[in-house]
Amino acid sequence: MGKFLGVTVMACACLVATGCASAPISVASSALPGSTAPEIDQQSALRRAVDRLQSVFEDRGWIRPANSMAASARGWMARLTGQADEDEPIIERDDQLPYLAMTDLGSLDNAAAVELLRMDLEQADALVREVDIAAHMLATTEQQISRSSLTRDLEHVERAVAHSRQALETFDAAIAAVAPRLDTESLDHVHMQRAQLASHAERLRDRADELANLRHYLRATAS
């Protein structure tokens, strides 16, 4: 996240992937220690967008549900430390990706497999772009925000970045599973959509950098 350090604060607030310029965020009073500025609409929109992304990504099997991974980790830790009940089943991680298990992609005919992948890549990309737009609106708002609430916003964007990368790994595995039997044109279309999703996921990384630089400015101003 430090790649933008050394750039002026006004420039950081205006950096966006689309290259457009916007008015910088107003930080005059929100920089004060203990600021109690209420959550603004842009923050609410961002957090809803990230929660929606996570919910759909989990439901569609593009990422593993957070609760199942946590339960699996707790189970294995209990076994390693001898604290697990002998009669208590240990939740083990399934080696097969949820997406492949849910869709049974390998058994679909070529046309159906391509259509499923294209539709899911399109939906995933739309959700990532929704977060990107919401983060951009927050990064360029002129309304006052507190440093602590901006920290929570940054955590949400970081979560969306992580989920997007996990989803890309899932789609890579799915594409690899059907690639040998697809014609060149169909495979090219799928790869193109995958590349578009990857591009927008990387743009979320830039949004996180913008918010991190704004938070750094608020901290510097408060001190």
C-alpha atoms as an extended CHARMM CRD file, in Angstrom:
* protein
*
       223  EXT
         1         1  MET       CA              0.0000000000        0.0000000000        0.0000000000  PROA      1               0.0000000000
         2         2  GLY       CA              2.9450000000        2.2760000000        0.3040000000  PROA      2               0.0000000000
         3         3  LYS       CA              3.4110000000        2.6660000000       -3.3970000000  PROA      3               0.0000000000
         4         4  PHE       CA              1.6950000000        6.0630000000       -3.4070000000  PROA      4               0.0000000000
         5         5  LEU       CA              3.7190000000        7.4800000000       -0.4640000000  PROA      5               0.0000000000
         6         6  GLY       CA              5.4660000000       10.6780000000       -1.4520000000  PROA      6               0.0000000000
         7         7  VAL       CA              2.6310000000       11.7660000000       -3.6990000000  PROA      7               0.0000000000
         8         8  THR       CA              0.7210000000       14.8080000000       -2.5300000000  PROA      8               0.0000000000
         9         9  VAL       CA             -2.4850000000       14.2410000000       -0.6130000000  PROA      9               0.0000000000
        10        10  MET       CA             -4.5650000000       16.0870000000       -3.1190000000  PROA      10              0.0000000000
        11        11  ALA       CA             -3.2400000000       13.8750000000       -5.8950000000  PROA      11              0.0000000000
        12        12  CYS       CA             -3.9220000000       10.7180000000       -3.8770000000  PROA      12              0.0000000000
        13        13  ALA       CA             -7.5190000000       11.7340000000       -3.3520000000  PROA      13              0.0000000000
        14        14  CYS       CA             -7.9880000000       12.2280000000       -7.0700000000  PROA      14              0.0000000000
        15        15  LEU       CA             -6.2900000000        9.0620000000       -8.3220000000  PROA      15              0.0000000000
        16        16  VAL       CA             -8.8280000000        6.7650000000       -9.9190000000  PROA      16              0.0000000000
        17        17  ALA       CA             -8.4670000000        3.8940000000      -12.3410000000  PROA      17              0.0000000000
        18        18  THR       CA            -10.5690000000        5.6500000000      -14.9550000000  PROA      18              0.0000000000
        19        19  GLY       CA             -8.2710000000        8.6470000000      -14.9210000000  PROA      19              0.0000000000
        20        20  CYS       CA            -11.0030000000       11.1570000000      -14.1350000000  PROA      20              0.0000000000
        21        21  ALA       CA            -10.5140000000       13.9910000000      -11.6450000000  PROA      21              0.0000000000
        22        22  SER       CA            -12.7620000000       14.6700000000       -8.6840000000  PROA      22              0.0000000000
        23        23  ALA       CA            -12.8930000000       17.0530000000       -5.7650000000  PROA      23              0.0000000000
        24        24  PRO       CA            -10.7850000000       15.8670000000       -2.8130000000  PROA      24              0.0000000000
        25        25  ILE       CA            -12.3220000000       14.6490000000        0.4020000000  PROA      25              0.0000000000
        26        26  SER       CA            -12.9360000000       17.2160000000        3.1140000000  PROA      26              0.0000000000
        27        27  VAL       CA            -10.8970000000       16.2840000000        6.1620000000  PROA      27              0.0000000000
        28        28  ALA       CA            -10.7710000000       19.5100000000        8.1170000000  PROA      28              0.0000000000
        29        29  SER       CA            -12.7110000000       18.5270000000       11.2200000000  PROA      29              0.0000000000
        30        30  SER       CA            -12.7860000000       14.7570000000       10.6810000000  PROA      30              0.0000000000
        31        31  ALA       CA             -9.0440000000       14.7040000000       11.3280000000  PROA      31              0.0000000000
        32        32  LEU       CA             -9.5070000000       15.6910000000       14.9440000000  PROA      32              0.0000000000
        33        33  PRO       CA             -8.8430000000       12.9510000000       17.5180000000  PROA      33              0.0000000000
        34        34  GLY       CA            -12.0290000000       11.3480000000       18.7540000000  PROA      34              0.0000000000
        35        35  SER       CA            -14.0450000000       12.6690000000       15.8520000000  PROA      35              0.0000000000
        36        36  THR       CA            -17.6200000000       11.3760000000       15.9400000000  PROA      36              0.0000000000
        37        37  ALA       CA            -18.6160000000       12.2280000000       12.3850000000  PROA      37              0.0000000000
        38        38  PRO       CA            -21.5980000000       10.0120000000       11.4970000000  PROA      38              0.0000000000
        39        39  GLU       CA            -21.3990000000        7.3820000000        8.7760000000  PROA      39              0.0000000000
        40        40  ILE       CA            -22.1350000000        8.9930000000        5.4350000000  PROA      40              0.0000000000
        41        41  ASP       CA            -24.1040000000        7.5700000000        2.5210000000  PROA      41              0.0000000000
        42        42  GLN       CA            -20.9730000000        6.7050000000        0.5510000000  PROA      42              0.0000000000
        43        43  GLN       CA            -19.6930000000        4.5910000000        3.4250000000  PROA      43              0.0000000000
        44        44  SER       CA            -23.0030000000        2.7580000000        3.7740000000  PROA      44              0.0000000000
        45        45  ALA       CA            -23.0720000000        2.0820000000        0.0280000000  PROA      45              0.0000000000
        46        46  LEU       CA            -19.5380000000        0.7070000000        0.0830000000  PROA      46              0.0000000000
        47        47  ARG       CA            -20.1790000000       -1.6330000000        2.9860000000  PROA      47              0.0000000000
        48        48  ARG       CA            -23.4180000000       -2.9020000000        1.4400000000  PROA      48              0.0000000000
        49        49  ALA       CA            -21.6160000000       -3.5550000000       -1.8490000000  PROA      49              0.0000000000
        50        50  VAL       CA            -18.8610000000       -5.5470000000       -0.1380000000  PROA      50              0.0000000000
        51        51  ASP       CA            -21.3340000000       -7.5600000000        1.9370000000  PROA      51              0.0000000000
        52        52  ARG       CA            -23.3450000000       -8.3080000000       -1.2080000000  PROA      52              0.0000000000
        53        53  LEU       CA            -20.1970000000       -9.4040000000       -3.0350000000  PROA      53              0.0000000000
        54        54  GLN       CA            -19.1990000000      -11.7690000000       -0.2430000000  PROA      54              0.0000000000
        55        55  SER       CA            -22.7030000000      -13.2180000000        0.0540000000  PROA      55              0.0000000000
        56        56  VAL       CA            -23.0340000000      -13.9750000000       -3.6640000000  PROA      56              0.0000000000
        57        57  PHE       CA            -19.4610000000      -15.2250000000       -3.9860000000  PROA      57              0.0000000000
        58        58  GLU       CA            -20.0750000000      -17.6930000000       -1.1480000000  PROA      58              0.0000000000
        59        59  ASP       CA            -23.5150000000      -18.7540000000       -2.3820000000  PROA      59              0.0000000000
        60        60  ARG       CA            -22.2020000000      -19.4470000000       -5.8830000000  PROA      60              0.0000000000
        61        61  GLY       CA            -19.1800000000      -21.3470000000       -4.5990000000  PROA      61              0.0000000000
        62        62  TRP       CA            -16.6200000000      -18.9170000000       -6.0290000000  PROA      62              0.0000000000
        63        63  ILE       CA            -15.0430000000      -18.6460000000       -2.5650000000  PROA      63              0.0000000000
        64        64  ARG       CA            -15.2270000000      -20.8960000000        0.4640000000  PROA      64              0.0000000000
        65        65  PRO       CA            -17.6110000000      -19.6910000000        3.2070000000  PROA      65              0.0000000000
        66        66  ALA       CA            -15.6400000000      -17.9790000000        5.9540000000  PROA      66              0.0000000000
        67        67  ASN       CA            -17.4750000000      -19.8850000000        8.6940000000  PROA      67              0.0000000000
        68        68  SER       CA            -16.6410000000      -23.2810000000        7.2170000000  PROA      68              0.0000000000
        69        69  MET       CA            -12.9430000000      -22.4590000000        6.9490000000  PROA      69              0.0000000000
        70        70  ALA       CA            -12.8950000000      -21.1760000000       10.5180000000  PROA      70              0.0000000000
        71        71  ALA       CA            -14.6830000000      -24.2720000000       11.7880000000  PROA      71              0.0000000000
        72        72  SER       CA            -12.2440000000      -26.5190000000        9.9470000000  PROA      72              0.0000000000
        73        73  ALA       CA             -9.2650000000      -24.6720000000       11.4120000000  PROA      73              0.0000000000
        74        74  ARG       CA            -10.7130000000      -24.8920000000       14.9230000000  PROA      74              0.0000000000
        75        75  GLY       CA            -11.3590000000      -28.5960000000       14.4960000000  PROA      75              0.0000000000
        76        76  TRP       CA             -7.8310000000      -29.3740000000       13.3980000000  PROA      76              0.0000000000
        77        77  MET       CA             -6.3550000000      -27.2210000000       16.1700000000  PROA      77              0.0000000000
        78        78  ALA       CA             -8.4630000000      -29.0530000000       18.7430000000  PROA      78              0.0000000000
        79        79  ARG       CA             -7.2100000000      -32.3810000000       17.4010000000  PROA      79              0.0000000000
        80        80  LEU       CA             -3.5730000000      -31.2630000000       17.4410000000  PROA      80              0.0000000000
        81        81  THR       CA             -3.8130000000      -30.0230000000       21.0240000000  PROA      81              0.0000000000
        82        82  GLY       CA             -5.7270000000      -33.0910000000       22.2000000000  PROA      82              0.0000000000
        83        83  GLN       CA             -8.7990000000      -31.0690000000       23.1150000000  PROA      83              0.0000000000
        84        84  ALA       CA            -11.1800000000      -32.6070000000       20.5880000000  PROA      84              0.0000000000
        85        85  ASP       CA            -13.8290000000      -35.0590000000       21.7800000000  PROA      85              0.0000000000
        86        86  GLU       CA            -13.2770000000      -38.4960000000       20.3070000000  PROA      86              0.0000000000
        87        87  ASP       CA            -16.9310000000      -38.6640000000       19.3660000000  PROA      87              0.0000000000
        88        88  GLU       CA            -16.9290000000      -35.1590000000       17.9330000000  PROA      88              0.0000000000
        89        89  PRO       CA            -16.5770000000      -35.1540000000       14.1270000000  PROA      89              0.0000000000
        90        90  ILE       CA            -13.7230000000      -33.0770000000       12.7790000000  PROA      90              0.0000000000
        91        91  ILE       CA            -14.7400000000      -30.8730000000        9.8710000000  PROA      91              0.0000000000
        92        92  GLU       CA            -12.2150000000      -31.4660000000        7.1340000000  PROA      92              0.0000000000
        93        93  ARG       CA            -11.5950000000      -29.3270000000        4.0960000000  PROA      93              0.0000000000
        94        94  ASP       CA            -12.8930000000      -30.8160000000        0.8790000000  PROA      94              0.0000000000
        95        95  ASP       CA            -10.1910000000      -30.7850000000       -1.7770000000  PROA      95              0.0000000000
        96        96  GLN       CA            -12.7780000000      -30.1280000000       -4.4790000000  PROA      96              0.0000000000
        97        97  LEU       CA            -13.6750000000      -26.4960000000       -4.9950000000  PROA      97              0.0000000000
        98        98  PRO       CA            -17.2820000000      -25.7190000000       -3.9940000000  PROA      98              0.0000000000
        99        99  TYR       CA            -17.9570000000      -24.2510000000       -7.4370000000  PROA      99              0.0000000000
       100       100  LEU       CA            -17.0020000000      -27.4400000000       -9.2500000000  PROA      100             0.0000000000
       101       101  ALA       CA            -19.0150000000      -29.5420000000       -6.8370000000  PROA      101             0.0000000000
       102       102  MET       CA            -22.0890000000      -27.2970000000       -7.0290000000  PROA      102             0.0000000000
       103       103  THR       CA            -22.1690000000      -26.9540000000      -10.8080000000  PROA      103             0.0000000000
       104       104  ASP       CA            -20.8550000000      -30.3970000000      -11.7760000000  PROA      104             0.0000000000
       105       105  LEU       CA            -19.0910000000      -28.4860000000      -14.5180000000  PROA      105             0.0000000000
       106       106  GLY       CA            -17.1970000000      -31.4810000000      -15.8200000000  PROA      106             0.0000000000
       107       107  SER       CA            -20.3950000000      -33.3000000000      -16.7840000000  PROA      107             0.0000000000
       108       108  LEU       CA            -21.9170000000      -30.4090000000      -18.7570000000  PROA      108             0.0000000000
       109       109  ASP       CA            -21.6930000000      -30.3760000000      -22.5180000000  PROA      109             0.0000000000
       110       110  ASN       CA            -19.3720000000      -27.8120000000      -24.0630000000  PROA      110             0.0000000000
       111       111  ALA       CA            -21.9950000000      -25.1810000000      -24.8580000000  PROA      111             0.0000000000
       112       112  ALA       CA            -23.5580000000      -25.3620000000      -21.3900000000  PROA      112             0.0000000000
       113       113  ALA       CA            -20.1610000000      -25.2120000000      -19.6720000000  PROA      113             0.0000000000
       114       114  VAL       CA            -19.1090000000      -22.1490000000      -21.6500000000  PROA      114             0.0000000000
       115       115  GLU       CA            -22.4140000000      -20.3950000000      -21.0240000000  PROA      115             0.0000000000
       116       116  LEU       CA            -22.2220000000      -21.0910000000      -17.2890000000  PROA      116             0.0000000000
       117       117  LEU       CA            -18.6700000000      -19.7950000000      -17.0370000000  PROA      117             0.0000000000
       118       118  ARG       CA            -19.4370000000      -16.6740000000      -19.0540000000  PROA      118             0.0000000000
       119       119  MET       CA            -22.5420000000      -15.8450000000      -17.0110000000  PROA      119             0.0000000000
       120       120  ASP       CA            -20.7760000000      -16.3870000000      -13.7000000000  PROA      120             0.0000000000
       121       121  LEU       CA            -17.7210000000      -14.3800000000      -14.7380000000  PROA      121             0.0000000000
       122       122  GLU       CA            -20.0130000000      -11.5680000000      -15.8440000000  PROA      122             0.0000000000
       123       123  GLN       CA            -21.8880000000      -11.5770000000      -12.5320000000  PROA      123             0.0000000000
       124       124  ALA       CA            -18.6860000000      -11.6880000000      -10.4860000000  PROA      124             0.0000000000
       125       125  ASP       CA            -17.2760000000       -8.8080000000      -12.5030000000  PROA      125             0.0000000000
       126       126  ALA       CA            -20.4200000000       -6.7320000000      -11.9790000000  PROA      126             0.0000000000
       127       127  LEU       CA            -20.1860000000       -7.1860000000       -8.2020000000  PROA      127             0.0000000000
       128       128  VAL       CA            -16.5040000000       -6.2220000000       -8.1740000000  PROA      128             0.0000000000
       129       129  ARG       CA            -17.2520000000       -3.1310000000      -10.2490000000  PROA      129             0.0000000000
       130       130  GLU       CA            -20.0370000000       -2.1870000000       -7.8360000000  PROA      130             0.0000000000
       131       131  VAL       CA            -17.5210000000       -2.1760000000       -4.9770000000  PROA      131             0.0000000000
       132       132  ASP       CA            -15.0400000000       -0.2480000000       -7.1210000000  PROA      132             0.0000000000
       133       133  ILE       CA            -17.5890000000        2.4690000000       -7.8940000000  PROA      133             0.0000000000
       134       134  ALA       CA            -18.6540000000        2.7200000000       -4.2440000000  PROA      134             0.0000000000
       135       135  ALA       CA            -15.0260000000        2.9840000000       -3.1050000000  PROA      135             0.0000000000
       136       136  HSD       CA            -14.3680000000        5.6740000000       -5.7090000000  PROA      136             0.0000000000
       137       137  MET       CA            -17.3760000000        7.6690000000       -4.5200000000  PROA      137             0.0000000000
       138       138  LEU       CA            -16.0810000000        7.5040000000       -0.9610000000  PROA      138             0.0000000000
       139       139  ALA       CA            -12.5100000000        8.3940000000       -1.8910000000  PROA      139             0.0000000000
       140       140  THR       CA            -13.6730000000       11.5370000000       -3.7150000000  PROA      140             0.0000000000
       141       141  THR       CA            -16.4270000000       12.7160000000       -1.3710000000  PROA      141             0.0000000000
       142       142  GLU       CA            -16.2810000000       16.2000000000        0.1050000000  PROA      142             0.0000000000
       143       143  GLN       CA            -18.1670000000       15.1610000000        3.2260000000  PROA      143             0.0000000000
       144       144  GLN       CA            -16.4190000000       14.8080000000        6.5650000000  PROA      144             0.0000000000
       145       145  ILE       CA            -15.5060000000       11.3350000000        7.7990000000  PROA      145             0.0000000000
       146       146  SER       CA            -13.6830000000       10.0670000000       10.8650000000  PROA      146             0.0000000000
       147       147  ARG       CA            -10.3760000000        8.2640000000       10.7390000000  PROA      147             0.0000000000
       148       148  SER       CA            -11.7770000000        5.2650000000       12.6120000000  PROA      148             0.0000000000
       149       149  SER       CA            -14.6930000000        4.8360000000       10.2110000000  PROA      149             0.0000000000
       150       150  LEU       CA            -12.3330000000        5.1620000000        7.2420000000  PROA      150             0.0000000000
       151       151  THR       CA            -10.2970000000        2.3180000000        8.7450000000  PROA      151             0.0000000000
       152       152  ARG       CA            -13.4100000000        0.1190000000        8.6730000000  PROA      152             0.0000000000
       153       153  ASP       CA            -14.0590000000        1.1260000000        5.0750000000  PROA      153             0.0000000000
       154       154  LEU       CA            -10.5200000000        0.1440000000        4.1600000000  PROA      154             0.0000000000
       155       155  GLU       CA            -11.0140000000       -3.2370000000        5.8260000000  PROA      155             0.0000000000
       156       156  HSD       CA            -14.1110000000       -3.7870000000        3.6910000000  PROA      156             0.0000000000
       157       157  VAL       CA            -12.2490000000       -2.9940000000        0.4780000000  PROA      157             0.0000000000
       158       158  GLU       CA             -9.3700000000       -5.2610000000        1.5130000000  PROA      158             0.0000000000
       159       159  ARG       CA            -11.9080000000       -8.0410000000        2.0820000000  PROA      159             0.0000000000
       160       160  ALA       CA            -13.3450000000       -7.5060000000       -1.3950000000  PROA      160             0.0000000000
       161       161  VAL       CA             -9.8230000000       -7.6520000000       -2.8580000000  PROA      161             0.0000000000
       162       162  ALA       CA             -9.1630000000      -10.9780000000       -1.1270000000  PROA      162             0.0000000000
       163       163  HSD       CA            -12.5000000000      -12.4510000000       -2.2370000000  PROA      163             0.0000000000
       164       164  SER       CA            -11.9190000000      -11.3210000000       -5.8180000000  PROA      164             0.0000000000
       165       165  ARG       CA             -8.5520000000      -13.0420000000       -5.9260000000  PROA      165             0.0000000000
       166       166  GLN       CA            -10.0130000000      -16.2220000000       -4.4530000000  PROA      166             0.0000000000
       167       167  ALA       CA            -12.7530000000      -16.1510000000       -7.0730000000  PROA      167             0.0000000000
       168       168  LEU       CA            -10.1640000000      -15.7860000000       -9.8310000000  PROA      168             0.0000000000
       169       169  GLU       CA             -8.4030000000      -18.9060000000       -8.5420000000  PROA      169             0.0000000000
       170       170  THR       CA            -11.7200000000      -20.7590000000       -8.6350000000  PROA      170             0.0000000000
       171       171  PHE       CA            -12.4560000000      -19.6500000000      -12.1840000000  PROA      171             0.0000000000
       172       172  ASP       CA             -8.9270000000      -20.5590000000      -13.2620000000  PROA      172             0.0000000000
       173       173  ALA       CA             -9.4850000000      -24.0920000000      -11.9620000000  PROA      173             0.0000000000
       174       174  ALA       CA            -12.8840000000      -24.2810000000      -13.6490000000  PROA      174             0.0000000000
       175       175  ILE       CA            -11.5320000000      -23.0520000000      -16.9750000000  PROA      175             0.0000000000
       176       176  ALA       CA             -8.6530000000      -25.5280000000      -16.7930000000  PROA      176             0.0000000000
       177       177  ALA       CA            -11.1520000000      -28.3400000000      -16.1710000000  PROA      177             0.0000000000
       178       178  VAL       CA            -13.0820000000      -27.6880000000      -19.3880000000  PROA      178             0.0000000000
       179       179  ALA       CA            -10.3970000000      -26.1340000000      -21.6100000000  PROA      179             0.0000000000
       180       180  PRO       CA             -9.2590000000      -29.3870000000      -23.2770000000  PROA      180             0.0000000000
       181       181  ARG       CA            -12.6570000000      -29.9270000000      -24.8460000000  PROA      181             0.0000000000
       182       182  LEU       CA            -13.4820000000      -26.3480000000      -25.8660000000  PROA      182             0.0000000000
       183       183  ASP       CA            -12.9040000000      -24.8560000000      -29.2830000000  PROA      183             0.0000000000
       184       184  THR       CA            -10.5020000000      -21.9330000000      -29.5950000000  PROA      184             0.0000000000
       185       185  GLU       CA            -13.1960000000      -19.2860000000      -30.0570000000  PROA      185             0.0000000000
       186       186  SER       CA            -15.1700000000      -20.3390000000      -26.9660000000  PROA      186             0.0000000000
       187       187  LEU       CA            -12.0280000000      -20.5450000000      -24.8630000000  PROA      187             0.0000000000
       188       188  ASP       CA            -10.9060000000      -17.1100000000      -26.0270000000  PROA      188             0.0000000000
       189       189  HSD       CA            -14.2370000000      -15.5900000000      -24.9630000000  PROA      189             0.0000000000
       190       190  VAL       CA            -13.9660000000      -17.1440000000      -21.5040000000  PROA      190             0.0000000000
       191       191  HSD       CA            -10.3640000000      -16.0040000000      -21.1010000000  PROA      191             0.0000000000
       192       192  MET       CA            -11.3290000000      -12.4940000000      -22.1570000000  PROA      192             0.0000000000
       193       193  GLN       CA            -14.0000000000      -12.2850000000      -19.4720000000  PROA      193             0.0000000000
       194       194  ARG       CA            -11.5940000000      -13.7420000000      -16.9280000000  PROA      194             0.0000000000
       195       195  ALA       CA             -9.0490000000      -11.0440000000      -17.8450000000  PROA      195             0.0000000000
       196       196  GLN       CA            -11.6940000000       -8.3530000000      -17.4000000000  PROA      196             0.0000000000
       197       197  LEU       CA            -12.5360000000       -9.6460000000      -13.9250000000  PROA      197             0.0000000000
       198       198  ALA       CA             -8.8270000000       -9.7200000000      -13.0420000000  PROA      198             0.0000000000
       199       199  SER       CA             -8.4290000000       -6.1200000000      -14.2220000000  PROA      199             0.0000000000
       200       200  HSD       CA            -11.3020000000       -4.8720000000      -12.0760000000  PROA      200             0.0000000000
       201       201  ALA       CA            -10.0790000000       -6.9050000000       -9.0980000000  PROA      201             0.0000000000
       202       202  GLU       CA             -6.6810000000       -5.2220000000       -9.4220000000  PROA      202             0.0000000000
       203       203  ARG       CA             -8.4000000000       -1.8560000000       -9.5650000000  PROA      203             0.0000000000
       204       204  LEU       CA             -9.8380000000       -2.5910000000       -6.1080000000  PROA      204             0.0000000000
       205       205  ARG       CA             -6.2300000000       -2.8130000000       -4.9240000000  PROA      205             0.0000000000
       206       206  ASP       CA             -5.7550000000        0.7530000000       -6.1600000000  PROA      206             0.0000000000
       207       207  ARG       CA             -8.9080000000        1.8650000000       -4.3230000000  PROA      207             0.0000000000
       208       208  ALA       CA             -7.5320000000        0.3830000000       -1.1100000000  PROA      208             0.0000000000
       209       209  ASP       CA             -4.3190000000        2.3490000000       -1.6720000000  PROA      209             0.0000000000
       210       210  GLU       CA             -6.3190000000        5.5530000000       -2.0720000000  PROA      210             0.0000000000
       211       211  LEU       CA             -8.2300000000        5.0020000000        1.1520000000  PROA      211             0.0000000000
       212       212  ALA       CA             -5.0250000000        4.0570000000        2.9860000000  PROA      212             0.0000000000
       213       213  ASN       CA             -3.3880000000        7.3020000000        1.8860000000  PROA      213             0.0000000000
       214       214  LEU       CA             -6.4020000000        9.3080000000        3.0040000000  PROA      214             0.0000000000
       215       215  ARG       CA             -6.3080000000        7.5870000000        6.3790000000  PROA      215             0.0000000000
       216       216  HSD       CA             -2.5960000000        8.3580000000        6.6480000000  PROA      216             0.0000000000
       217       217  TYR       CA             -3.3370000000       12.0240000000        5.9460000000  PROA      217             0.0000000000
       218       218  LEU       CA             -6.0430000000       12.1030000000        8.6160000000  PROA      218             0.0000000000
       219       219  ARG       CA             -3.6320000000       10.6100000000       11.1360000000  PROA      219             0.0000000000
       220       220  ALA       CA             -0.9160000000       13.0840000000       10.2150000000  PROA      220             0.0000000000
       221       221  THR       CA             -3.3220000000       16.0080000000       10.4530000000  PROA      221             0.0000000000
       222       222  ALA       CA             -4.6510000000       14.8700000000       13.8260000000  PROA      222             0.0000000000
       223       223  SER       CA             -1.1320000000       14.6630000000       15.2570000000  PROA      223             0.0000000000
